mmCIF file of C-alpha atoms and ligand atoms in Angstrom:
data_model
loop_
_atom_site.group_PDB
_atom_site.id
_atom_site.type_symbol
_atom_site.label_atom_id
_atom_site.label_comp_id
_atom_site.label_asym_id
_atom_site.label_seq_id
_atom_site.Cartn_x
_atom_site.Cartn_y
_atom_site.Cartn_z
ATOM 1 C CA MET A 1 -81.825 93.607 -15.054
ATOM 2 C CA ASN A 2 -80.828 96.347 -12.607
ATOM 3 C CA ILE A 3 -77.683 98.330 -13.241
ATOM 4 C CA GLN A 4 -75.507 96.493 -10.692
ATOM 5 C CA ASP A 5 -76.472 93.114 -12.164
ATOM 6 C CA GLU A 6 -75.853 94.412 -15.663
ATOM 7 C CA LEU A 7 -72.363 95.641 -14.718
ATOM 8 C CA GLN A 8 -71.589 92.349 -12.967
ATOM 9 C CA ALA A 9 -72.709 90.309 -15.991
ATOM 10 C CA THR A 10 -70.460 92.377 -18.278
ATOM 11 C CA ILE A 11 -67.480 91.935 -15.935
ATOM 12 C CA GLU A 12 -68.032 88.179 -15.865
ATOM 13 C CA ALA A 13 -68.207 88.018 -19.658
ATOM 14 C CA MET A 14 -65.010 90.070 -20.018
ATOM 15 C CA VAL A 15 -62.882 88.560 -17.263
ATOM 16 C CA GLN A 16 -62.273 84.949 -18.225
ATOM 17 C CA LYS A 17 -59.291 82.658 -17.710
ATOM 18 C CA GLY A 18 -57.078 82.459 -20.779
ATOM 19 C CA LYS A 19 -58.681 85.483 -22.452
ATOM 20 C CA GLY A 20 -58.083 89.190 -22.856
ATOM 21 C CA ILE A 21 -59.207 92.225 -24.813
ATOM 22 C CA LEU A 22 -58.481 93.295 -28.383
ATOM 23 C CA ALA A 23 -58.049 97.080 -28.678
ATOM 24 C CA ALA A 24 -59.227 98.020 -32.186
ATOM 25 C CA ASP A 25 -60.249 101.565 -31.280
ATOM 26 C CA GLU A 26 -57.574 103.535 -33.100
ATOM 27 C CA SER A 27 -58.783 107.078 -33.699
ATOM 28 C CA SER A 28 -58.887 108.333 -37.312
ATOM 29 C CA PRO A 29 -55.374 109.859 -37.208
ATOM 30 C CA THR A 30 -53.924 106.767 -35.505
ATOM 31 C CA ILE A 31 -55.417 104.228 -37.910
ATOM 32 C CA ALA A 32 -54.230 106.431 -40.787
ATOM 33 C CA LYS A 33 -50.700 106.130 -39.376
ATOM 34 C CA ARG A 34 -50.997 102.333 -39.056
ATOM 35 C CA PHE A 35 -52.372 102.016 -42.625
ATOM 36 C CA LYS A 36 -49.704 104.342 -44.035
ATOM 37 C CA ALA A 37 -47.045 101.958 -42.739
ATOM 38 C CA ILE A 38 -48.486 99.267 -45.029
ATOM 39 C CA ASP A 39 -49.243 101.662 -47.915
ATOM 40 C CA VAL A 40 -52.994 101.617 -47.489
ATOM 41 C CA GLU A 41 -55.082 104.763 -47.678
ATOM 42 C CA SER A 42 -57.296 105.301 -44.634
ATOM 43 C CA THR A 43 -60.730 105.449 -46.286
ATOM 44 C CA GLU A 44 -63.910 104.560 -44.434
ATOM 45 C CA GLU A 45 -64.259 101.472 -46.629
ATOM 46 C CA HIS A 46 -60.737 100.259 -45.872
ATOM 47 C CA ARG A 47 -61.279 100.752 -42.149
ATOM 48 C CA ARG A 48 -64.594 98.871 -42.373
ATOM 49 C CA SER A 49 -63.226 95.948 -44.323
ATOM 50 C CA TYR A 50 -60.100 95.597 -42.164
ATOM 51 C CA ARG A 51 -62.047 95.689 -38.909
ATOM 52 C CA SER A 52 -64.728 93.297 -40.289
ATOM 53 C CA LEU A 53 -61.902 90.905 -41.083
ATOM 54 C CA LEU A 54 -60.552 91.081 -37.526
ATOM 55 C CA LEU A 55 -63.972 90.487 -35.984
ATOM 56 C CA THR A 56 -64.797 87.496 -38.206
ATOM 57 C CA THR A 57 -61.537 85.683 -37.395
ATOM 58 C CA PRO A 58 -62.637 82.073 -36.801
ATOM 59 C CA GLY A 59 -62.221 81.039 -33.161
ATOM 60 C CA LEU A 60 -61.149 84.519 -31.975
ATOM 61 C CA GLY A 61 -63.560 84.196 -29.044
ATOM 62 C CA ASP A 62 -61.390 81.371 -27.654
ATOM 63 C CA PHE A 63 -58.845 83.952 -26.489
ATOM 64 C CA ILE A 64 -60.595 87.321 -26.770
ATOM 65 C CA SER A 65 -63.474 88.238 -24.455
ATOM 66 C CA GLY A 66 -63.899 91.920 -25.355
ATOM 67 C CA VAL A 67 -63.119 94.291 -28.210
ATOM 68 C CA ILE A 68 -62.719 98.053 -27.965
ATOM 69 C CA LEU A 69 -64.127 99.811 -31.019
ATOM 70 C CA PHE A 70 -63.933 103.364 -32.323
ATOM 71 C CA GLU A 71 -67.171 105.360 -32.674
ATOM 72 C CA GLU A 72 -67.229 104.984 -36.460
ATOM 73 C CA THR A 73 -66.932 101.186 -36.241
ATOM 74 C CA LEU A 74 -69.913 100.910 -33.910
ATOM 75 C CA GLY A 75 -72.173 102.108 -36.736
ATOM 76 C CA GLN A 76 -70.594 100.127 -39.597
ATOM 77 C CA LEU A 77 -71.982 97.006 -41.270
ATOM 78 C CA ALA A 78 -70.272 93.871 -42.545
ATOM 79 C CA ASP A 79 -70.739 92.872 -46.211
ATOM 80 C CA ASP A 80 -73.827 90.824 -45.274
ATOM 81 C CA GLY A 81 -75.369 93.757 -43.405
ATOM 82 C CA THR A 82 -74.520 92.568 -39.866
ATOM 83 C CA PRO A 83 -73.530 95.486 -37.615
ATOM 84 C CA LEU A 84 -69.851 95.149 -36.652
ATOM 85 C CA PRO A 85 -70.559 95.092 -32.881
ATOM 86 C CA GLU A 86 -72.918 92.178 -33.585
ATOM 87 C CA LEU A 87 -70.081 90.292 -35.328
ATOM 88 C CA ALA A 88 -68.191 90.476 -32.035
ATOM 89 C CA SER A 89 -71.175 89.355 -29.960
ATOM 90 C CA GLN A 90 -71.659 86.355 -32.264
ATOM 91 C CA GLN A 91 -68.210 85.158 -31.133
ATOM 92 C CA ASP A 92 -69.001 85.813 -27.440
ATOM 93 C CA ILE A 93 -66.769 88.881 -27.567
ATOM 94 C CA VAL A 94 -68.230 91.838 -25.668
ATOM 95 C CA PRO A 95 -68.191 95.033 -27.767
ATOM 96 C CA GLY A 96 -67.056 98.267 -26.134
ATOM 97 C CA ILE A 97 -66.280 101.810 -27.199
ATOM 98 C CA LYS A 98 -63.503 104.366 -26.749
ATOM 99 C CA VAL A 99 -65.257 107.473 -25.445
ATOM 100 C CA ASP A 100 -62.526 109.997 -24.717
ATOM 101 C CA LYS A 101 -62.017 112.745 -27.260
ATOM 102 C CA GLY A 102 -58.226 112.750 -27.271
ATOM 103 C CA LYS A 103 -55.975 115.170 -25.434
ATOM 104 C CA LEU A 104 -54.673 118.729 -25.381
ATOM 105 C CA PRO A 105 -51.808 120.467 -23.573
ATOM 106 C CA LEU A 106 -52.690 121.037 -19.918
ATOM 107 C CA CYS A 107 -52.608 124.765 -19.210
ATOM 108 C CA GLY A 108 -50.140 125.669 -16.471
ATOM 109 C CA ALA A 109 -48.185 122.431 -16.839
ATOM 110 C CA PRO A 110 -45.608 122.623 -19.648
ATOM 111 C CA GLY A 111 -45.161 119.249 -21.365
ATOM 112 C CA ASP A 112 -48.225 117.670 -19.778
ATOM 113 C CA GLU A 113 -51.552 116.866 -21.399
ATOM 114 C CA ILE A 114 -55.165 116.451 -20.284
ATOM 115 C CA THR A 115 -57.757 114.124 -21.787
ATOM 116 C CA LEU A 116 -61.037 115.598 -23.037
ATOM 117 C CA GLY A 117 -64.536 114.204 -23.518
ATOM 118 C CA LEU A 118 -66.684 114.640 -20.412
ATOM 119 C CA ASP A 119 -69.142 117.111 -21.964
ATOM 120 C CA GLY A 120 -72.244 115.263 -23.140
ATOM 121 C CA LEU A 121 -70.760 111.906 -22.171
ATOM 122 C CA GLU A 122 -73.958 110.657 -20.545
ATOM 123 C CA GLU A 123 -75.994 111.240 -23.711
ATOM 124 C CA ARG A 124 -73.324 109.727 -25.933
ATOM 125 C CA LEU A 125 -73.237 106.609 -23.763
ATOM 126 C CA GLU A 126 -76.979 106.142 -24.140
ATOM 127 C CA GLY A 127 -76.548 106.090 -27.908
ATOM 128 C CA TYR A 128 -73.515 103.773 -27.814
ATOM 129 C CA LYS A 129 -75.424 101.380 -25.595
ATOM 130 C CA GLN A 130 -78.243 101.190 -28.110
ATOM 131 C CA GLN A 131 -75.626 100.327 -30.731
ATOM 132 C CA GLY A 132 -74.443 97.393 -28.616
ATOM 133 C CA ALA A 133 -71.595 98.752 -26.458
ATOM 134 C CA ARG A 134 -71.444 97.267 -22.959
ATOM 135 C CA PHE A 135 -68.204 98.820 -21.790
ATOM 136 C CA ALA A 136 -66.179 101.962 -22.468
ATOM 137 C CA LYS A 137 -62.567 103.099 -22.446
ATOM 138 C CA TRP A 138 -60.922 106.417 -21.544
ATOM 139 C CA ARG A 139 -57.176 106.969 -21.835
ATOM 140 C CA ASP A 140 -55.080 109.461 -19.885
ATOM 141 C CA VAL A 141 -51.432 109.888 -20.839
ATOM 142 C CA TYR A 142 -48.453 110.823 -18.715
ATOM 143 C CA HIS A 143 -45.124 111.838 -20.265
ATOM 144 C CA ILE A 144 -41.961 111.095 -18.329
ATOM 145 C CA SER A 145 -39.302 113.826 -18.501
ATOM 146 C CA VAL A 146 -37.300 115.753 -15.952
ATOM 147 C CA ILE A 147 -40.304 117.995 -15.251
ATOM 148 C CA THR A 148 -43.248 115.767 -16.160
ATOM 149 C CA PRO A 149 -45.656 114.479 -15.142
ATOM 150 C CA SER A 150 -46.312 117.417 -12.821
ATOM 151 C CA ARG A 151 -48.400 117.126 -9.674
ATOM 152 C CA LEU A 152 -51.054 119.174 -11.493
ATOM 153 C CA ALA A 153 -51.206 116.687 -14.412
ATOM 154 C CA ILE A 154 -51.404 113.711 -12.071
ATOM 155 C CA GLU A 155 -54.289 115.262 -10.119
ATOM 156 C CA ALA A 156 -56.209 116.750 -13.058
ATOM 157 C CA ASN A 157 -56.067 113.568 -15.152
ATOM 158 C CA ALA A 158 -57.098 111.375 -12.209
ATOM 159 C CA GLU A 159 -60.101 113.606 -11.672
ATOM 160 C CA VAL A 160 -61.399 113.337 -15.266
ATOM 161 C CA LEU A 161 -60.736 109.597 -15.376
ATOM 162 C CA ALA A 162 -62.766 109.078 -12.204
ATOM 163 C CA ARG A 163 -65.607 111.306 -13.405
ATOM 164 C CA TYR A 164 -65.764 109.338 -16.661
ATOM 165 C CA ALA A 165 -65.850 106.030 -14.744
ATOM 166 C CA ALA A 166 -68.653 107.243 -12.479
ATOM 167 C CA VAL A 167 -70.759 108.392 -15.457
ATOM 168 C CA CYS A 168 -70.269 105.016 -17.183
ATOM 169 C CA GLN A 169 -71.326 103.011 -14.155
ATOM 170 C CA GLY A 170 -74.427 105.182 -13.790
ATOM 171 C CA GLN A 171 -75.399 104.091 -17.303
ATOM 172 C CA GLY A 172 -74.692 100.375 -16.746
ATOM 173 C CA ILE A 173 -71.512 100.565 -18.826
ATOM 174 C CA VAL A 174 -68.324 99.005 -17.409
ATOM 175 C CA PRO A 175 -65.498 101.578 -17.479
ATOM 176 C CA ILE A 176 -61.997 100.618 -18.515
ATOM 177 C CA VAL A 177 -59.767 103.061 -16.676
ATOM 178 C CA GLU A 178 -56.593 103.640 -18.693
ATOM 179 C CA PRO A 179 -53.773 105.700 -17.200
ATOM 180 C CA GLU A 180 -50.911 105.257 -19.680
ATOM 181 C CA VAL A 181 -47.438 106.217 -18.523
ATOM 182 C CA LEU A 182 -45.712 106.563 -21.890
ATOM 183 C CA ILE A 183 -42.678 104.446 -22.736
ATOM 184 C CA ASP A 184 -41.017 107.315 -24.690
ATOM 185 C CA GLY A 185 -37.837 108.690 -23.182
ATOM 186 C CA ASN A 186 -34.511 107.522 -21.739
ATOM 187 C CA HIS A 187 -35.634 107.157 -18.128
ATOM 188 C CA SER A 188 -34.760 104.148 -15.976
ATOM 189 C CA ILE A 189 -37.189 101.487 -14.833
ATOM 190 C CA ASP A 190 -36.964 102.935 -11.301
ATOM 191 C CA ARG A 191 -38.126 106.331 -12.543
ATOM 192 C CA CYS A 192 -41.029 104.651 -14.363
ATOM 193 C CA ALA A 193 -41.926 102.803 -11.161
ATOM 194 C CA ASP A 194 -41.988 106.051 -9.159
ATOM 195 C CA VAL A 195 -44.236 107.742 -11.732
ATOM 196 C CA ALA A 196 -46.563 104.737 -12.012
ATOM 197 C CA GLU A 197 -46.916 104.607 -8.237
ATOM 198 C CA ALA A 198 -47.818 108.297 -7.982
ATOM 199 C CA VAL A 199 -50.239 108.077 -10.922
ATOM 200 C CA LEU A 200 -52.045 104.940 -9.735
ATOM 201 C CA HIS A 201 -52.264 106.185 -6.163
ATOM 202 C CA GLU A 202 -53.947 109.374 -7.353
ATOM 203 C CA VAL A 203 -56.253 107.546 -9.775
ATOM 204 C CA PHE A 204 -57.580 105.256 -7.027
ATOM 205 C CA CYS A 205 -58.033 108.192 -4.619
ATOM 206 C CA ALA A 206 -60.136 109.916 -7.283
ATOM 207 C CA LEU A 207 -62.129 106.753 -8.062
ATOM 208 C CA HIS A 208 -62.927 106.469 -4.351
ATOM 209 C CA ARG A 209 -63.910 110.152 -4.173
ATOM 210 C CA HIS A 210 -66.318 109.657 -7.084
ATOM 211 C CA HIS A 211 -67.888 106.488 -5.599
ATOM 212 C CA VAL A 212 -66.762 104.264 -8.431
ATOM 213 C CA VAL A 213 -67.479 100.596 -7.648
ATOM 214 C CA LEU A 214 -64.082 98.944 -8.018
ATOM 215 C CA GLU A 215 -65.609 95.485 -8.591
ATOM 216 C CA HIS A 216 -67.287 96.844 -11.719
ATOM 217 C CA MET A 217 -64.338 98.415 -13.511
ATOM 218 C CA LEU A 218 -61.201 97.201 -15.274
ATOM 219 C CA LEU A 219 -57.770 98.820 -15.100
ATOM 220 C CA LYS A 220 -55.754 99.205 -18.288
ATOM 221 C CA PRO A 221 -52.281 100.429 -17.339
ATOM 222 C CA SER A 222 -48.852 100.353 -18.888
ATOM 223 C CA MET A 223 -46.258 97.957 -17.484
ATOM 224 C CA VAL A 224 -43.349 99.326 -15.475
ATOM 225 C CA THR A 225 -40.455 99.336 -17.955
ATOM 226 C CA PRO A 226 -37.403 101.454 -18.753
ATOM 227 C CA GLY A 227 -37.908 104.217 -21.331
ATOM 228 C CA LYS A 228 -37.593 103.146 -24.942
ATOM 229 C CA THR A 229 -34.213 104.869 -25.374
ATOM 230 C CA HIS A 230 -32.792 103.964 -21.962
ATOM 231 C CA THR A 231 -29.332 102.425 -22.161
ATOM 232 C CA HIS A 232 -30.264 99.087 -20.566
ATOM 233 C CA ALA A 233 -33.207 96.912 -21.536
ATOM 234 C CA ALA A 234 -34.899 95.110 -18.650
ATOM 235 C CA SER A 235 -35.594 91.386 -18.592
ATOM 236 C CA PRO A 236 -39.205 90.148 -18.550
ATOM 237 C CA GLU A 237 -38.616 88.968 -14.970
ATOM 238 C CA GLU A 238 -37.470 92.433 -13.881
ATOM 239 C CA ILE A 239 -40.432 94.101 -15.607
ATOM 240 C CA ALA A 240 -42.811 91.610 -14.000
ATOM 241 C CA GLU A 241 -41.310 92.062 -10.548
ATOM 242 C CA GLN A 242 -41.293 95.881 -10.692
ATOM 243 C CA THR A 243 -44.798 96.078 -12.149
ATOM 244 C CA ILE A 244 -46.328 93.770 -9.563
ATOM 245 C CA ARG A 245 -44.468 95.511 -6.723
ATOM 246 C CA ILE A 246 -46.003 98.850 -7.668
ATOM 247 C CA PHE A 247 -49.466 97.449 -8.376
ATOM 248 C CA ARG A 248 -49.617 95.639 -5.035
ATOM 249 C CA ARG A 249 -49.047 98.992 -3.356
ATOM 250 C CA THR A 250 -51.629 100.916 -5.306
ATOM 251 C CA VAL A 251 -54.388 98.761 -6.866
ATOM 252 C CA PRO A 252 -57.066 97.504 -4.469
ATOM 253 C CA ALA A 253 -57.821 93.771 -4.508
ATOM 254 C CA ALA A 254 -61.462 94.529 -5.386
ATOM 255 C CA VAL A 255 -60.470 95.373 -8.977
ATOM 256 C CA PRO A 256 -61.231 92.141 -10.860
ATOM 257 C CA SER A 257 -58.677 92.391 -13.643
ATOM 258 C CA ILE A 258 -55.696 94.393 -14.813
ATOM 259 C CA ASN A 259 -55.555 94.388 -18.628
ATOM 260 C CA PHE A 260 -52.241 95.833 -19.743
ATOM 261 C CA LEU A 261 -51.789 97.939 -22.881
ATOM 262 C CA SER A 262 -48.815 97.182 -25.096
ATOM 263 C CA GLY A 263 -47.745 100.814 -25.483
ATOM 264 C CA GLY A 264 -45.019 100.400 -28.096
ATOM 265 C CA GLN A 265 -43.621 97.049 -26.948
ATOM 266 C CA THR A 266 -43.174 94.564 -29.786
ATOM 267 C CA PRO A 267 -45.797 91.801 -29.961
ATOM 268 C CA GLU A 268 -43.253 89.312 -28.600
ATOM 269 C CA GLU A 269 -42.200 91.593 -25.724
ATOM 270 C CA ALA A 270 -45.797 92.269 -24.688
ATOM 271 C CA THR A 271 -46.517 88.537 -24.591
ATOM 272 C CA VAL A 272 -43.358 87.441 -22.791
ATOM 273 C CA ASN A 273 -43.738 90.201 -20.175
ATOM 274 C CA LEU A 274 -47.354 89.253 -19.462
ATOM 275 C CA SER A 275 -46.368 85.622 -19.169
ATOM 276 C CA ALA A 276 -43.586 86.509 -16.696
ATOM 277 C CA MET A 277 -46.117 88.308 -14.494
ATOM 278 C CA ASN A 278 -48.438 85.329 -14.534
ATOM 279 C CA ARG A 279 -45.557 83.097 -13.477
ATOM 280 C CA LEU A 280 -45.174 84.988 -10.195
ATOM 281 C CA PRO A 281 -47.179 83.803 -7.173
ATOM 282 C CA GLN A 282 -50.903 84.419 -7.537
ATOM 283 C CA GLN A 283 -52.081 88.011 -7.218
ATOM 284 C CA PRO A 284 -55.477 89.356 -6.085
ATOM 285 C CA TRP A 285 -56.433 90.409 -9.614
ATOM 286 C CA GLU A 286 -56.377 88.662 -12.979
ATOM 287 C CA LEU A 287 -53.399 89.786 -15.060
ATOM 288 C CA SER A 288 -54.496 90.062 -18.660
ATOM 289 C CA PHE A 289 -54.045 92.051 -21.845
ATOM 290 C CA SER A 290 -55.864 94.749 -23.771
ATOM 291 C CA TYR A 291 -53.432 95.051 -26.645
ATOM 292 C CA GLY A 292 -53.784 97.135 -29.788
ATOM 293 C CA ARG A 293 -50.498 97.109 -31.680
ATOM 294 C CA ALA A 294 -49.182 93.934 -30.040
ATOM 295 C CA LEU A 295 -52.183 91.976 -31.335
ATOM 296 C CA GLN A 296 -52.672 93.724 -34.657
ATOM 297 C CA GLU A 297 -49.187 94.403 -36.031
ATOM 298 C CA PRO A 298 -48.659 90.975 -37.626
ATOM 299 C CA ALA A 299 -52.240 91.023 -38.942
ATOM 300 C CA LEU A 300 -51.727 94.437 -40.569
ATOM 301 C CA GLN A 301 -48.484 93.247 -42.161
ATOM 302 C CA ALA A 302 -50.281 90.198 -43.553
ATOM 303 C CA TRP A 303 -53.271 92.212 -44.836
ATOM 304 C CA ARG A 304 -51.674 95.159 -46.693
ATOM 305 C CA GLY A 305 -55.115 96.188 -47.930
ATOM 306 C CA ASP A 306 -55.573 93.134 -50.133
ATOM 307 C CA GLU A 307 -58.707 91.012 -49.765
ATOM 308 C CA ALA A 308 -56.714 88.046 -51.111
ATOM 309 C CA ASN A 309 -54.751 88.108 -47.825
ATOM 310 C CA ALA A 310 -57.864 87.730 -45.671
ATOM 311 C CA ALA A 311 -57.096 84.215 -44.421
ATOM 312 C CA LEU A 312 -53.454 85.121 -43.627
ATOM 313 C CA THR A 313 -54.576 88.245 -41.776
ATOM 314 C CA GLN A 314 -56.990 86.296 -39.617
ATOM 315 C CA ALA A 315 -54.437 83.544 -38.994
ATOM 316 C CA ALA A 316 -51.904 86.162 -37.802
ATOM 317 C CA LEU A 317 -54.413 87.701 -35.385
ATOM 318 C CA TYR A 318 -55.552 84.313 -34.119
ATOM 319 C CA HIS A 319 -51.965 83.211 -33.520
ATOM 320 C CA ARG A 320 -51.119 86.336 -31.506
ATOM 321 C CA ALA A 321 -54.351 86.028 -29.504
ATOM 322 C CA LYS A 322 -53.559 82.397 -28.769
ATOM 323 C CA LEU A 323 -50.025 83.193 -27.557
ATOM 324 C CA ASN A 324 -51.386 85.893 -25.258
ATOM 325 C CA GLY A 325 -53.985 83.397 -24.070
ATOM 326 C CA ALA A 326 -51.077 81.141 -23.057
ATOM 327 C CA ALA A 327 -49.381 84.119 -21.341
ATOM 328 C CA ARG A 328 -52.509 84.488 -19.183
ATOM 329 C CA PHE A 329 -51.426 81.211 -17.526
ATOM 330 C CA GLY A 330 -47.693 81.990 -17.594
ATOM 331 C CA ASP A 331 -47.355 79.273 -20.220
ATOM 332 C CA TYR A 332 -45.879 81.238 -23.130
ATOM 333 C CA SER A 333 -42.453 80.363 -24.470
ATOM 334 C CA PRO A 334 -40.711 82.031 -27.442
ATOM 335 C CA ALA A 335 -40.581 78.633 -29.196
ATOM 336 C CA MET A 336 -44.359 78.920 -29.609
ATOM 337 C CA GLU A 337 -43.778 81.856 -32.010
ATOM 338 C CA LEU A 338 -42.704 79.379 -34.646
ATOM 339 C CA ALA A 339 -45.640 77.017 -34.264
ATOM 340 C CA SER A 340 -48.195 77.139 -37.050
ATOM 341 C CA SER A 341 -51.088 79.512 -36.495
ATOM 342 C CA GLY A 342 -53.794 76.838 -36.463
HETATM 343 P P1 13P B 1 -51.566 99.570 -27.567
HETATM 344 O O1 13P B 1 -51.655 98.178 -26.989
HETATM 345 O O2 13P B 1 -51.172 99.619 -28.994
HETATM 346 O O3 13P B 1 -50.804 100.495 -26.660
HETATM 347 O O4 13P B 1 -53.051 100.134 -27.613
HETATM 348 C C1 13P B 1 -53.881 99.947 -26.567
HETATM 349 C C2 13P B 1 -54.806 101.090 -26.468
HETATM 350 O O5 13P B 1 -56.000 100.921 -26.501
HETATM 351 C C3 13P B 1 -54.241 102.435 -26.297
HETATM 352 O O6 13P B 1 -55.236 103.310 -25.886
#
């Protein structure tokens, strides 16, 4: 298969009606934080057994078409010796890999950060591909404050994101392009909309400059919402309307799917907001999910590091995946939260 056909086949496997992506690519410090909240030590064995459990959830492939893994997970084996990426493939879930190396303060831009990881990326991708990865993810973050994100941060982060995407496509790996405007802060939804518009505009300029094929990438953005500590919460309809308004201005129709991150929304909020967007008149792109916390939180609470809770853990993940599958059609209602997880 040539590279264009390979990229197209991966897009078609990942972009399916009623399905979205499970983000299980927490870095070592992040998964340690998640485990600490349930009193579980973050050992390699605990991470392996928890993630094996997620990937062997019966029927997960009904609602999940791709899973983002962390580098360590790509090389781990299930109890029966099956590589973890293979567990995903067995359920028709495309395995992918987070490839950025985290972030550091951006020099010359107080309060802003820049994402690292371009050095040696091409070689790393070759190895990840041999381990089964067919797509990759790179996350840029933008803090909203009175002085951030600066013009410098918006331009510098767009540039690295586009360079990453171009390298991926050259290797036959579909890039997920993730510019996350953080929810932290007391800003209004209008301020978030202004920042998202500037960020997305710059990201797509950079993608164009680097000859990234828009048909062969996925966008993973945050929704347009008020800051977490803003005085007024927004309704799902307002979030949907503001998000779509900004995305129609900035995201070309050639992008096949927008897979939102949950970014600190509760599982219920992330699902109801996605459903509200899918209730609006049809848009040029699929509107889907690529949730980490919003899919995993109930599963982590059910697991608590105890193998005896395996079935409950998988039922919690399956239930959340199913509700987000309904949100893909705009068919979610809060009453479905109470339905049994079968
Ligand atoms: P959340 O949905 O928890 O924000 O995680 C998605 C993700 O992959 C962040 O990079």
